[in-house]
Short mmCIF file of C-alpha atoms and ligand atoms in Angstrom, two decimals:
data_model
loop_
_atom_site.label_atom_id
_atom_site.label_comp_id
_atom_site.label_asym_id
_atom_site.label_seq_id
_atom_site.Cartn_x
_atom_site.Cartn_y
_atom_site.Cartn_z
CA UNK O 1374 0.00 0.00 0.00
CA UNK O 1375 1.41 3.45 -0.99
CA UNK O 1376 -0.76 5.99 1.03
CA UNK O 1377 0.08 9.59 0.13
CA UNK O 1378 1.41 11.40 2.82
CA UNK O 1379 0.00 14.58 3.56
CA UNK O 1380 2.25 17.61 4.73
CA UNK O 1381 0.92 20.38 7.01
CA UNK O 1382 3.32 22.69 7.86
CA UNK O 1383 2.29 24.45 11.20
CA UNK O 1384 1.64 28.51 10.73
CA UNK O 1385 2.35 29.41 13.95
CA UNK O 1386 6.18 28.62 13.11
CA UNK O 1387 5.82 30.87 10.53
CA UNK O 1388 7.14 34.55 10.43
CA UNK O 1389 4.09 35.37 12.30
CA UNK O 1390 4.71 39.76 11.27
CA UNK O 1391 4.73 38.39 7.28
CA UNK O 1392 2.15 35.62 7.42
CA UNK O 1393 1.05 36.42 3.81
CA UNK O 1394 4.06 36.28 2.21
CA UNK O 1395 5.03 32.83 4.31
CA UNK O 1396 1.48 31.39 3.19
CA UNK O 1397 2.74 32.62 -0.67
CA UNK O 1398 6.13 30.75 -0.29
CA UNK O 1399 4.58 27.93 1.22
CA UNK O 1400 2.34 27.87 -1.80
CA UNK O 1401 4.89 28.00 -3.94
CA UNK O 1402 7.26 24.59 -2.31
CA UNK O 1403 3.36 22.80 -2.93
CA UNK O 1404 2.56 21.26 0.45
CA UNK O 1405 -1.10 20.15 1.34
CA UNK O 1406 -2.82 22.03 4.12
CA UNK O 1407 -2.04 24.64 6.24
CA UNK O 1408 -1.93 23.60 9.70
CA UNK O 1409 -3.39 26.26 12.10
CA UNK O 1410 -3.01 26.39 16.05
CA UNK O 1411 -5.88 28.24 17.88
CA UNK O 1412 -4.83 28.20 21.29
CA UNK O 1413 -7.03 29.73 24.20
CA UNK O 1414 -4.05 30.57 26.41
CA UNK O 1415 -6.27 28.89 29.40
CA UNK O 1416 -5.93 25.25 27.87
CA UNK O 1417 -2.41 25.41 27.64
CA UNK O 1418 -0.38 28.82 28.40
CA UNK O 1419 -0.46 30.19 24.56
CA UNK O 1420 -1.91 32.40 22.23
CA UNK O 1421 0.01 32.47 18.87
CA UNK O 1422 -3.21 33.65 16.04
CA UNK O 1423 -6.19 35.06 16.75
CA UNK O 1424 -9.56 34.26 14.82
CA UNK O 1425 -9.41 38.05 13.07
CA UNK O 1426 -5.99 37.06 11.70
CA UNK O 1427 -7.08 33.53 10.57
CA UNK O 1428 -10.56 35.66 8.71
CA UNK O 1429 -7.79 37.75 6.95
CA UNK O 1430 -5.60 34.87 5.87
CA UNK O 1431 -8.93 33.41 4.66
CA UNK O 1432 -9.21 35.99 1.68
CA UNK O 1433 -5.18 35.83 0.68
CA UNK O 1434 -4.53 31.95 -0.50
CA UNK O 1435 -7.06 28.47 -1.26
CA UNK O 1436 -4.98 26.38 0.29
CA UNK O 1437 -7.25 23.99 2.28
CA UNK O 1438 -7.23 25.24 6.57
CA UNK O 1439 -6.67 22.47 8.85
CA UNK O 1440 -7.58 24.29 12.15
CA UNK O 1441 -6.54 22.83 15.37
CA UNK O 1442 -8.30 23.82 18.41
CA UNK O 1443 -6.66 23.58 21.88
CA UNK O 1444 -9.37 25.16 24.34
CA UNK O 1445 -11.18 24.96 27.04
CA UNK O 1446 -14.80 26.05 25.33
CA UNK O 1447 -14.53 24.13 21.92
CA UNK O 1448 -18.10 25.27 21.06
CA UNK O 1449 -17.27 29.27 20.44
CA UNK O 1450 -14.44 28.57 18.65
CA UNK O 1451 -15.85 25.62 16.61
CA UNK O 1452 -18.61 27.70 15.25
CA UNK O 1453 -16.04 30.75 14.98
CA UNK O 1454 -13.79 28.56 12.26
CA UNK O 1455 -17.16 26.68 10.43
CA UNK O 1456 -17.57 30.82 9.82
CA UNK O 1457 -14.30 31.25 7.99
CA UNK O 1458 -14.80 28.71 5.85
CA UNK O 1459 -12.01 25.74 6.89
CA UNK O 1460 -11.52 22.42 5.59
CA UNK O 1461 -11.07 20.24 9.08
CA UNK O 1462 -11.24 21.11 12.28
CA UNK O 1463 -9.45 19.00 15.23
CA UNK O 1464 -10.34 20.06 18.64
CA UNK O 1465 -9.34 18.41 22.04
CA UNK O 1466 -11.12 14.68 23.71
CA UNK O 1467 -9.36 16.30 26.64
CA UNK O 1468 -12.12 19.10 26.46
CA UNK O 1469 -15.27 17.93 25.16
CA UNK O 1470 -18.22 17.29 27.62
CA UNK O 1471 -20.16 16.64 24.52
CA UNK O 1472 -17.93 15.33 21.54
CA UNK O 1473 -19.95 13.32 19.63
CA UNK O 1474 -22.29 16.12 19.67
CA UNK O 1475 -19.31 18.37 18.27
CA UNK O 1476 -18.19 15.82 15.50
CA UNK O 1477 -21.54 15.97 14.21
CA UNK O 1478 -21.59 19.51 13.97
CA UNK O 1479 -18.78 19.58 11.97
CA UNK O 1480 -19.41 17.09 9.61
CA UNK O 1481 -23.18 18.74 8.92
CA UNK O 1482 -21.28 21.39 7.72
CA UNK O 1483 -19.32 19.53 5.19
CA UNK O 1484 -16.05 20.46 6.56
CA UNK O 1485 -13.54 17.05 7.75
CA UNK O 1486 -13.92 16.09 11.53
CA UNK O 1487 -10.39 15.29 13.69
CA UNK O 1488 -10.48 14.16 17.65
CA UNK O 1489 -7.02 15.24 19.17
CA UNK O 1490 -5.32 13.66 21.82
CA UNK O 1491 -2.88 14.99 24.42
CA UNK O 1492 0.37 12.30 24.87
CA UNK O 1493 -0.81 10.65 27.94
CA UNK O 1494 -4.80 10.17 26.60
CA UNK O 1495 -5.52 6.75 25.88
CA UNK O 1496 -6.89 5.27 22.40
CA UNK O 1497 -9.59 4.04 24.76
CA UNK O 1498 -12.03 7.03 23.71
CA UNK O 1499 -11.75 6.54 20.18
CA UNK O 1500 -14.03 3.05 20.76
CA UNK O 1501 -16.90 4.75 19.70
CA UNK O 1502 -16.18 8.21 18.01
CA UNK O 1503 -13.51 6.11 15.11
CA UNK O 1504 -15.93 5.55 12.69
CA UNK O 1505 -17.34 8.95 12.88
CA UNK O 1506 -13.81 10.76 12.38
CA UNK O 1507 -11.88 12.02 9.33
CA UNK O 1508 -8.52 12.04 11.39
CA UNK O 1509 -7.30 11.55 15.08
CA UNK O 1510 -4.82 14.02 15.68
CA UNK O 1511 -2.03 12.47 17.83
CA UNK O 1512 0.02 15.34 19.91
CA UNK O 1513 3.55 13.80 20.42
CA UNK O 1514 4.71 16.51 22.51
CA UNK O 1515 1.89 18.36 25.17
CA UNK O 1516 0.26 20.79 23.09
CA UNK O 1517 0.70 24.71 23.06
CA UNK O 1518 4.26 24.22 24.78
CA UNK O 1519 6.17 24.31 21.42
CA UNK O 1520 8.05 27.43 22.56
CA UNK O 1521 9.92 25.33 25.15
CA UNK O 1522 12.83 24.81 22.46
CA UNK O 1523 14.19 21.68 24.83
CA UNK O 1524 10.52 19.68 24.74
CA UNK O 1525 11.00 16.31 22.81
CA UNK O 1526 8.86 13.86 21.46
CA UNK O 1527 6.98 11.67 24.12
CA UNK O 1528 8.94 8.08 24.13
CA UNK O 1529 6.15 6.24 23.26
CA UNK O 1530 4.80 8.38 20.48
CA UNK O 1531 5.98 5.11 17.66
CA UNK O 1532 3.78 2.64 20.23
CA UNK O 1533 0.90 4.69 20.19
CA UNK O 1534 0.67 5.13 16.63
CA UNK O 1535 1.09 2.10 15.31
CA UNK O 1536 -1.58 0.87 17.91
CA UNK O 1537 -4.03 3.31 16.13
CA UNK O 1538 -2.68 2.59 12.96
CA UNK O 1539 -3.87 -1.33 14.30
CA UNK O 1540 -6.86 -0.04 15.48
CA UNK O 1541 -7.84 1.44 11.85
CA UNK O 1542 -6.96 -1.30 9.80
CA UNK O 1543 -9.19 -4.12 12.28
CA UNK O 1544 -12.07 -1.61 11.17
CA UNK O 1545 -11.30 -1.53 7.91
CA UNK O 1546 -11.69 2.34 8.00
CA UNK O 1547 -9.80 5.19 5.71
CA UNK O 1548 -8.85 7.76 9.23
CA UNK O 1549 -6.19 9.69 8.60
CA UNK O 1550 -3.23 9.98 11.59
CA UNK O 1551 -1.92 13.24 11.97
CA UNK O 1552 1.02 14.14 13.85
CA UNK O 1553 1.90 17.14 15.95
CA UNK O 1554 4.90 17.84 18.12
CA UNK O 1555 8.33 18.15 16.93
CA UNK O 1556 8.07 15.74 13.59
CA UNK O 1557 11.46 16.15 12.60
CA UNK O 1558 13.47 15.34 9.80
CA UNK O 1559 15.24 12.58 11.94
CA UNK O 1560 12.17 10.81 13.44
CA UNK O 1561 9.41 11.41 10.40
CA UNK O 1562 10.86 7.67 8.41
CA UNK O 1563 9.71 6.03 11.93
CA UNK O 1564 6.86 7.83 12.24
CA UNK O 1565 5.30 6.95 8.46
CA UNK O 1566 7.04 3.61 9.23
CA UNK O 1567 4.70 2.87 12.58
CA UNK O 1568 1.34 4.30 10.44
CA UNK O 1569 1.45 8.41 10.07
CA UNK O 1570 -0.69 9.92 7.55
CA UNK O 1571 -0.46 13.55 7.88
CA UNK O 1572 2.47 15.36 9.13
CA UNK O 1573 2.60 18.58 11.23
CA UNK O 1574 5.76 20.74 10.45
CA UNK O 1575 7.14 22.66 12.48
CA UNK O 1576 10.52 23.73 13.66
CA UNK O 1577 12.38 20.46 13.44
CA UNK O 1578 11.52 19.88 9.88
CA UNK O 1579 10.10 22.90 7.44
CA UNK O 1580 11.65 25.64 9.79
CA UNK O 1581 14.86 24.41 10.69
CA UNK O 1582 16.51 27.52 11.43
CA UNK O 1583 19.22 29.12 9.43
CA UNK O 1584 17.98 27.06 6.48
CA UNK O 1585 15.58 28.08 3.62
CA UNK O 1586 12.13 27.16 2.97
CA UNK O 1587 13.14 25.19 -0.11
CA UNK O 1588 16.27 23.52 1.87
CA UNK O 1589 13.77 22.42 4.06
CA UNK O 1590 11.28 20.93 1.77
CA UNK O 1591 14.06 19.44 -0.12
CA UNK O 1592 15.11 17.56 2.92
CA UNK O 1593 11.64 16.78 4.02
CA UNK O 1594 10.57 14.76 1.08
CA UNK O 1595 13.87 12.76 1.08
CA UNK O 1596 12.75 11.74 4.73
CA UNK O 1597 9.42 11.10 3.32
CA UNK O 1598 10.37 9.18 1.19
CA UNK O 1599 12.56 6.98 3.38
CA UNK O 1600 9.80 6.41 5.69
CA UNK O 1601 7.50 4.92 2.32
CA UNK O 1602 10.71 2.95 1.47
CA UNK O 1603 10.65 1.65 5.40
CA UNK O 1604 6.86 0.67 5.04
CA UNK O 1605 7.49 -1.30 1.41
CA UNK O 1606 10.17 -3.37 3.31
CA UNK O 1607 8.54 -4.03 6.19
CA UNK O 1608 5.23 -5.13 4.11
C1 DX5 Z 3172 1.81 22.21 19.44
C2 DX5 Z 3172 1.26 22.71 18.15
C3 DX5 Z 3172 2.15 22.39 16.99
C4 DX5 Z 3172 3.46 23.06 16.98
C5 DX5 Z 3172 4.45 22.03 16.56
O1 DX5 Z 3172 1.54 23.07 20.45
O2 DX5 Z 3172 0.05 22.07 17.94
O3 DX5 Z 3172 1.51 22.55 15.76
O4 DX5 Z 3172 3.48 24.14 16.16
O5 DX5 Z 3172 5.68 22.62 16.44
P1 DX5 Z 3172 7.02 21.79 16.46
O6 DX5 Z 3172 6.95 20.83 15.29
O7 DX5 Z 3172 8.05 22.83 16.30
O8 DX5 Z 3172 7.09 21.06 17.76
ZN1 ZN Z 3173 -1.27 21.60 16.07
#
């Protein structure tokens, strides 16, 4: 099986005072999404785009929005990005008192439905909800802490998704697994290798520092493709 592997590079590591010209660039390398952060600053303590600046974006590039939402009142800013006019939306298990009731809101308005989960959350409270979802969203660091330049990957972030990856395949369904939390360059071959879909990037990987955008990319689909290579052995 040769599943595509979908690239979502993270705006928030973007240059945050230039965000149009980024989005253009990122345009430009071709990538697939555009991953967006909408932090609360109450779920976790950050606040890197606010919903006026995601509107304006809106209106400047058709790249498809894949909005994730880490807050502590998923309803306002649920119906705040269905608004705008996004893709998918991802918001927190962590979070939801009602999250069937917020997948099915949604999906009724045509736009792609992702549960995320924090490290330590068990696959447990997908038992249900799988069949439902577009995506799980699996945070591999704990979300909105990015800045913390030390933070690594959890240890068991390969465990975890293969046993989703498992998990899918026993129910014959098509979810996507994203990715989020320091996906780098090093540790992507493992991750497509243990059942990744759909790759966050951030600042181990697209934004390596003191490298350009196209370096980057460059470097990112040789790792790409070494993680494919990985799953055609192992097959
Ligand atoms: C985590 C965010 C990520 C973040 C990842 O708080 O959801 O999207 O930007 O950044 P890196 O890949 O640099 O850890
Ligand atoms: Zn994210």
């Amino acid at each position: 099986m040769n599943k595509k592997i979908i690239t979502s590079p993270s705006i928030m590591c973007a240059d945050l005072l230039n965000l149009e010209t980024s989005v253009k660039e990122l345009e430009n390398i071709g990538i697939d999404a555009l991953h967006i952060d909408v932090i609360d600053a109450s779920f976790s303590p950050s606040m890197p785009l606010g919903i006026d600046t995601i509107k304006r974006l809106r209106a400047k590039t058709t790249l498809d929005f894949d909005v994730h939402i880490m807050s502590t009142n998923n309803d306002w800013f649920i119906e705040q990005v269905l608004a705008i006019g996004v893709q998918q939306i991802s918001f927190h298990y962590e979070t939801s008192l009602h999250a069937d009731r917020l997948v099915n809101l949604i999906k009724r308005n045509g736009v792609r439905a992702g549960l995320a989960l924090n490290p330590a959350t068990s696959l447990s409270c997908l038992d249900y909800l799988l069949p439902q979802l577009d995506q799980v969203l699996l945070m591999l660091i704990n979300p909105g802490f990015a800045g913390d330049a030390g933070e690594k990957q959890v240890f068991y972030s390969e465990k975890k998704i293969s046993d989703l990856a498992d998990l899918i395949r026993r129910r014959k369904l098509a979810t996507e697994i994203q990715v989020d939390g320091r996906v780098s360059l090093e540790s992507i071959p493992q991750l497509i290798h243990a059942g990744a879909t759909n790759l966050v990037l951030g600042s181990t990987s697209l934004y390596i520092p003191g490298r350009s955008l196209q370096e980057n990319k460059k470097a990112l689909d040789s790792s790409i493709e070494n993680g494919k290579l990985k799953m055609s052995v192992s097959i």
